[in-house]
CSV table of C-alpha atoms in Angstrom, one decimal:
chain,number,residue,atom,x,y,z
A,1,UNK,CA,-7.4,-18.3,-15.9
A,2,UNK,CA,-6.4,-18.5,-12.2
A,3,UNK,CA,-5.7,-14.8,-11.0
A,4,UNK,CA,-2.6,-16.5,-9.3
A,5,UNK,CA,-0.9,-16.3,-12.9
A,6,UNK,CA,-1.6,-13.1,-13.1
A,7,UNK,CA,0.8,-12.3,-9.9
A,8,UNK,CA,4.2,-11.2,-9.6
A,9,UNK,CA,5.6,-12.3,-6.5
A,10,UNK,CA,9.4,-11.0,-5.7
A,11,UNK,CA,12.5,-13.1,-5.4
A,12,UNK,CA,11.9,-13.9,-1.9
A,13,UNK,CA,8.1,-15.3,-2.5
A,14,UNK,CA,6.5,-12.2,-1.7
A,15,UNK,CA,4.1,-9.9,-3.0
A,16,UNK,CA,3.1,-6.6,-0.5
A,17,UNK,CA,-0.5,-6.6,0.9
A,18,UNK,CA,-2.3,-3.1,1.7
A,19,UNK,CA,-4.9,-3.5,4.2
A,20,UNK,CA,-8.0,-1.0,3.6
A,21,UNK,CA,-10.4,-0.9,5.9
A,22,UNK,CA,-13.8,-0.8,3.2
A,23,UNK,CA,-16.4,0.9,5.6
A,24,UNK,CA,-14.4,3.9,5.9
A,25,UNK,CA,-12.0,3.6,3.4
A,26,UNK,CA,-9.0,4.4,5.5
A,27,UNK,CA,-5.7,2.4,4.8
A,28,UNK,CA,-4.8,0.3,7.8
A,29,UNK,CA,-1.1,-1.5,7.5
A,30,UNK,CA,0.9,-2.6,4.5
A,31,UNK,CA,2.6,-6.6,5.4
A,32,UNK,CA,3.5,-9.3,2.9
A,33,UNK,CA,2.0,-12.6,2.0
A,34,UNK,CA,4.1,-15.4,0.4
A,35,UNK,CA,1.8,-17.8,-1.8
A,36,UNK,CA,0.7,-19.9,1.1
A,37,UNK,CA,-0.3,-16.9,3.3
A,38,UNK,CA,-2.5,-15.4,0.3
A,39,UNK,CA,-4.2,-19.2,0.0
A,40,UNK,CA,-4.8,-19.1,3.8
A,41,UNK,CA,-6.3,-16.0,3.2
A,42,UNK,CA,-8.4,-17.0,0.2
A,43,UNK,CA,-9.6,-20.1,2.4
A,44,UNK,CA,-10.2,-18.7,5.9
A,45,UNK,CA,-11.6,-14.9,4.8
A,46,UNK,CA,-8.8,-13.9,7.4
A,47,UNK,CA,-5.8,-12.1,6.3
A,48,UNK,CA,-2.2,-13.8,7.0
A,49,UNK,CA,0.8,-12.8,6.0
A,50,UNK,CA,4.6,-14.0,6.1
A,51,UNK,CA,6.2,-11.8,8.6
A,52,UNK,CA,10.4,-11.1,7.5
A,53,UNK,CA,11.8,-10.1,10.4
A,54,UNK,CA,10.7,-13.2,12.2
A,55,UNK,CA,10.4,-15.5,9.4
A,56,UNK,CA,7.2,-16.6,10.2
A,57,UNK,CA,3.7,-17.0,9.1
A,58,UNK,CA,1.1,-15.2,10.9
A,59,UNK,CA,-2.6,-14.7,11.0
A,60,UNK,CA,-3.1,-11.0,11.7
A,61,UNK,CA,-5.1,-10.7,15.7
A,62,UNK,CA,-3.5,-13.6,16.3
A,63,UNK,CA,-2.4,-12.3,19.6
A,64,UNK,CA,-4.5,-9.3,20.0
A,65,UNK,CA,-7.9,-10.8,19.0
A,66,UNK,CA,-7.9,-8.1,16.5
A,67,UNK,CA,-8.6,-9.6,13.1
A,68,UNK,CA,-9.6,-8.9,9.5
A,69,UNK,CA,-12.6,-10.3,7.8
A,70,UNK,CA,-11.7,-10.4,4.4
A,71,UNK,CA,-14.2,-8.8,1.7
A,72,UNK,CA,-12.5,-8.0,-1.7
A,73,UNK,CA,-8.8,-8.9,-2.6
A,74,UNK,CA,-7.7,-6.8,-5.8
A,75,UNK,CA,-4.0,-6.9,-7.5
A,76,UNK,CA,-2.3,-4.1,-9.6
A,77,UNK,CA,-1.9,-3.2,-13.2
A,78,UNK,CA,1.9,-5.3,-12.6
A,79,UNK,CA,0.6,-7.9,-10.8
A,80,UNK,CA,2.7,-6.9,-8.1
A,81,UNK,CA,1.1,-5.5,-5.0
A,82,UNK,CA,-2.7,-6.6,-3.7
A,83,UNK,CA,-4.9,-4.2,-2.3
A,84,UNK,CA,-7.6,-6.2,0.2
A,85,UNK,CA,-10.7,-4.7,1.4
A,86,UNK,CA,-11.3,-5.6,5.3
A,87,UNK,CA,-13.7,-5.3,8.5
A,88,UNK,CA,-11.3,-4.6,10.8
A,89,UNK,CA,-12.0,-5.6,14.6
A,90,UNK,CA,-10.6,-3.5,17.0
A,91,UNK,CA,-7.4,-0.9,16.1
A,92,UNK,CA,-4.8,-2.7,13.4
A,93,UNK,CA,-1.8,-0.8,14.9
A,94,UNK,CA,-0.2,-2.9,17.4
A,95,UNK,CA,0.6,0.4,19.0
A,96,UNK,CA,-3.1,0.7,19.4
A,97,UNK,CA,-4.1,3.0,16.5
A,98,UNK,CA,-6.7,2.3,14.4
A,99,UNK,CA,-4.1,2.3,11.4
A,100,UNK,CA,-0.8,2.2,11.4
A,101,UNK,CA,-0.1,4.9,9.2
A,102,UNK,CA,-1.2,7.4,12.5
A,103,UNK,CA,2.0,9.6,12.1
A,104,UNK,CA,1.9,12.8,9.0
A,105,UNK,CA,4.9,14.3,7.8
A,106,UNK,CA,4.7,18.1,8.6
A,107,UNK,CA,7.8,20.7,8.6
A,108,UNK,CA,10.5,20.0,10.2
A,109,UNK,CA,8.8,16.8,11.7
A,110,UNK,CA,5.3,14.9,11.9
A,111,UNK,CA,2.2,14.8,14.1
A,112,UNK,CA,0.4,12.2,15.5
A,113,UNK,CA,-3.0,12.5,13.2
A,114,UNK,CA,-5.5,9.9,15.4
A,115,UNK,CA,-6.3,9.4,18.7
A,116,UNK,CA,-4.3,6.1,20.4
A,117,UNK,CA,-7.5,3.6,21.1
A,118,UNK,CA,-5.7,1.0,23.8
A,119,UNK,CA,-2.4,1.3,24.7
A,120,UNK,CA,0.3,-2.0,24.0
A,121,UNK,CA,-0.5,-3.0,27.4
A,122,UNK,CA,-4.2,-2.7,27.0
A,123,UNK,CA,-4.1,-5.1,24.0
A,124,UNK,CA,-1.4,-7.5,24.4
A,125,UNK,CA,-0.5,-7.7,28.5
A,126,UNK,CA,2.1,-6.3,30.6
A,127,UNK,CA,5.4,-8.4,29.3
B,1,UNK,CA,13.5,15.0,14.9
B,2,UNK,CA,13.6,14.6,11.3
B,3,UNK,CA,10.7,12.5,10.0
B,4,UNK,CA,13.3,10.9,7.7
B,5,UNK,CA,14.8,9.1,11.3
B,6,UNK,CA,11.8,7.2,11.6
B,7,UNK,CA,12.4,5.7,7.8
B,8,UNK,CA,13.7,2.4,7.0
B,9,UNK,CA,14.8,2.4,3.5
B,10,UNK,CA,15.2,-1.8,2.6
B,11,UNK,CA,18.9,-2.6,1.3
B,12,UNK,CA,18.7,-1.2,-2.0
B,13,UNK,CA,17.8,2.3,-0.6
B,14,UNK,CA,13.6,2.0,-1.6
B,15,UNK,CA,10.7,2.7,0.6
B,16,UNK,CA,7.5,1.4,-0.7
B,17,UNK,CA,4.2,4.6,-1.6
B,18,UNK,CA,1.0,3.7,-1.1
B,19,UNK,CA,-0.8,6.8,-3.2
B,20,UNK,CA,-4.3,7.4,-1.8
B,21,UNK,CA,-7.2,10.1,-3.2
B,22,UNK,CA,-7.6,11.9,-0.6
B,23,UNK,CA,-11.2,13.1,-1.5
B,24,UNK,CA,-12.6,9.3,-2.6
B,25,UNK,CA,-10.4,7.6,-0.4
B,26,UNK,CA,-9.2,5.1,-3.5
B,27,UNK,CA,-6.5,3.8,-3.1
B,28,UNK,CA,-4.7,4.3,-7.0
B,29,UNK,CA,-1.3,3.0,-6.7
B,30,UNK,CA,1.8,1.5,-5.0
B,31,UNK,CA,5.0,2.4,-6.2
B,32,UNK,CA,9.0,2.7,-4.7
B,33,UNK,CA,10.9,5.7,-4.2
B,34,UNK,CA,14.6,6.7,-2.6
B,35,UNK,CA,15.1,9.2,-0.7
B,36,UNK,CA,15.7,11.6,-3.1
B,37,UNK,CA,12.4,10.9,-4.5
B,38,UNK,CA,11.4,11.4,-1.4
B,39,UNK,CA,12.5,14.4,-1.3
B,40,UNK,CA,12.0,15.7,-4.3
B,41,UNK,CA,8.1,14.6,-3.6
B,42,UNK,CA,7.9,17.2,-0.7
B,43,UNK,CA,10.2,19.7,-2.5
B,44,UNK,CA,7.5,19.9,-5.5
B,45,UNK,CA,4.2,18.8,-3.9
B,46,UNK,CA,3.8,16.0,-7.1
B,47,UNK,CA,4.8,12.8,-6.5
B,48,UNK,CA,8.2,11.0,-7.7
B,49,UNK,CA,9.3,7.5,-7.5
B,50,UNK,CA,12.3,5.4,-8.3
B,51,UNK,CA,11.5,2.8,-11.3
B,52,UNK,CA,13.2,-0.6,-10.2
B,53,UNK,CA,12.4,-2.0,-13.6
B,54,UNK,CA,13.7,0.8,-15.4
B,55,UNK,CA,16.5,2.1,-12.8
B,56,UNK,CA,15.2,5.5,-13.4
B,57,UNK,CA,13.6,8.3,-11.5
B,58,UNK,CA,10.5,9.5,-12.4
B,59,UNK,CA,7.7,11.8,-11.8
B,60,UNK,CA,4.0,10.7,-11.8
B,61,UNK,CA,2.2,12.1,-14.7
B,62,UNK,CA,5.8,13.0,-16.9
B,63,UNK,CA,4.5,11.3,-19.7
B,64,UNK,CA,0.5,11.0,-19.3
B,65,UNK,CA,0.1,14.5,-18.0
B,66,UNK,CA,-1.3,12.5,-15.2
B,67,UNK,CA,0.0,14.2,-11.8
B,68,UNK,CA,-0.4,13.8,-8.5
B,69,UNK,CA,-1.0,16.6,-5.9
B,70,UNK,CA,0.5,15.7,-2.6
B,71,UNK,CA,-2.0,16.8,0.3
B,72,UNK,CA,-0.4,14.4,3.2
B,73,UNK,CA,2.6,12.2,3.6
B,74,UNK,CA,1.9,9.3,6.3
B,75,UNK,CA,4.1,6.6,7.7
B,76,UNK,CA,3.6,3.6,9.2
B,77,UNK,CA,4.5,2.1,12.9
B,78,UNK,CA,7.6,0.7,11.4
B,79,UNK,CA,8.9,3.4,9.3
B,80,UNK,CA,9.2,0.9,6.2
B,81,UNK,CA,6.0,2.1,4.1
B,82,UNK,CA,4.3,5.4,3.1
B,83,UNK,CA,1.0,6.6,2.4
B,84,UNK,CA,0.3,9.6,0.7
B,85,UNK,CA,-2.9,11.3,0.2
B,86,UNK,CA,-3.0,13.2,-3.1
B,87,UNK,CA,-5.2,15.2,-5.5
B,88,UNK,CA,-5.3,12.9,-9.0
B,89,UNK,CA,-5.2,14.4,-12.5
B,90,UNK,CA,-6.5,11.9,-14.4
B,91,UNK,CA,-6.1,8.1,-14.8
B,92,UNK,CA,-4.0,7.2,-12.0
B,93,UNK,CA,-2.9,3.9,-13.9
B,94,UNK,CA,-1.2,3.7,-17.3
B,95,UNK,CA,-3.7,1.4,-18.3
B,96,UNK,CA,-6.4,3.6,-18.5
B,97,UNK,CA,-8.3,2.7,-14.8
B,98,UNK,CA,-8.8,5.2,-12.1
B,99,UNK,CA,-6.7,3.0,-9.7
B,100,UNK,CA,-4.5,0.1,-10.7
B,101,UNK,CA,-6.0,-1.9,-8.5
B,102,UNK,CA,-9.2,-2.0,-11.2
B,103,UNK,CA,-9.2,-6.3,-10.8
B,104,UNK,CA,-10.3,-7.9,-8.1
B,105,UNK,CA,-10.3,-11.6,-7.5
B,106,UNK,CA,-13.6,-14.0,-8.1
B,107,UNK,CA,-14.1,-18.0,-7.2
B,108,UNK,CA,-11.9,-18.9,-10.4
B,109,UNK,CA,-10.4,-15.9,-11.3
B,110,UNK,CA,-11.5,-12.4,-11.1
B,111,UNK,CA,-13.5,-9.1,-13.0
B,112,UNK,CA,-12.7,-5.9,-13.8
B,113,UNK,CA,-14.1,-3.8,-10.9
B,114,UNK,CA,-14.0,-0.6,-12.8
B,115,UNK,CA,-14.4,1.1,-15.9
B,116,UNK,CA,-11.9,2.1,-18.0
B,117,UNK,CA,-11.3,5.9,-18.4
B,118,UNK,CA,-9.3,5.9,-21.5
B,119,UNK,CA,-7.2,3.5,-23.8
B,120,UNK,CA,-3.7,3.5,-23.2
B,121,UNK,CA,-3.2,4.9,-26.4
B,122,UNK,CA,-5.1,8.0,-25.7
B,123,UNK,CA,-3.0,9.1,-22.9
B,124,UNK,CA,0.1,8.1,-24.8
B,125,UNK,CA,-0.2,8.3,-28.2
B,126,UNK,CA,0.0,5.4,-30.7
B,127,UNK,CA,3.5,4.1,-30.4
């Protein structure tokens, strides 16, 4: 059985992609992947997704140079969400963290909780 | 500035949970919540989510005994997904798995990448 029938993508085409990066097991972004951007990903061992707010199919480091060698894809008890094991080159924030998940709740508001590695500039040009 | 100003709940009010163990670094689950999950997550220190299948609230471990301890609340560069680090009782998935990300994908299909704890019938009972 193809694990494709084992997936549950939404009623837009999508199914939610974390990104973990497997060396040091810290959780890197969260994006989407319609069908064809999970086969690209399958094919190339790079991560692409379907971005919504631009409606538009992307391979992550695209512009920044910073992309993800895929090592292990996994999917969910529902079939709904995949969970993909990377090697990440460079940070995977485009705000130049090494995840994007670099901001912690704490009372009455939330801390940065890494260092910033390049600034926006630094990785994608003065615009 | 309230943490919850950075949040970008999609149109029907949900914000998707990545739930992390903090002392493995396993990533167990992905689930939705509201905000008053949300809140009711910090308020308690175990996590709750909103069911979209169901159209219920509910708390992680109500059933299984299963609970999650909540150690860190994260959010990502675009306020539309959370991570949160936790302490696991348990299972994390109702199938029995220590994550429910247990399958991962093979050249025609996939394999079990984990054992399985327990049956679903010993955390729930025969039904």
């Amino acid at each position: 059985m193809s694990f494709y029938d084992k997936l549950k993508f939404d009623a837009n085409g999508l199914i939610p992609a974390i990104v973990q990066e497997q060396k040091t097991g810290r959780v890197l972004m969260m994006a989407w992947m319609n069908r064809a951007a999970l086969e690209k990903t399958i094919e190339t061992g790079r991560t692409h997704f379907w971005s919504r707010s631009r409606r538009k199919f992307w391979m992550k480091g695209e512009s920044s140079g910073h992309v993800q060698a895929v090592k292990d894809i996994a999917f969910d008890c529902d079939g709904d969400t995949l969970l993909i094991q990377v090697e990440q080159t460079g940070a995977a924030c485009h705000e130049g963290y090494q995840s994007c998940f670099f901001r912690s709740v704490e009372k009455d508001g939330f801390k940065i909780a890494e260092p910033q590695l390049q600034t926006p500039e630094q990785i994608y040009g003065k615009k």
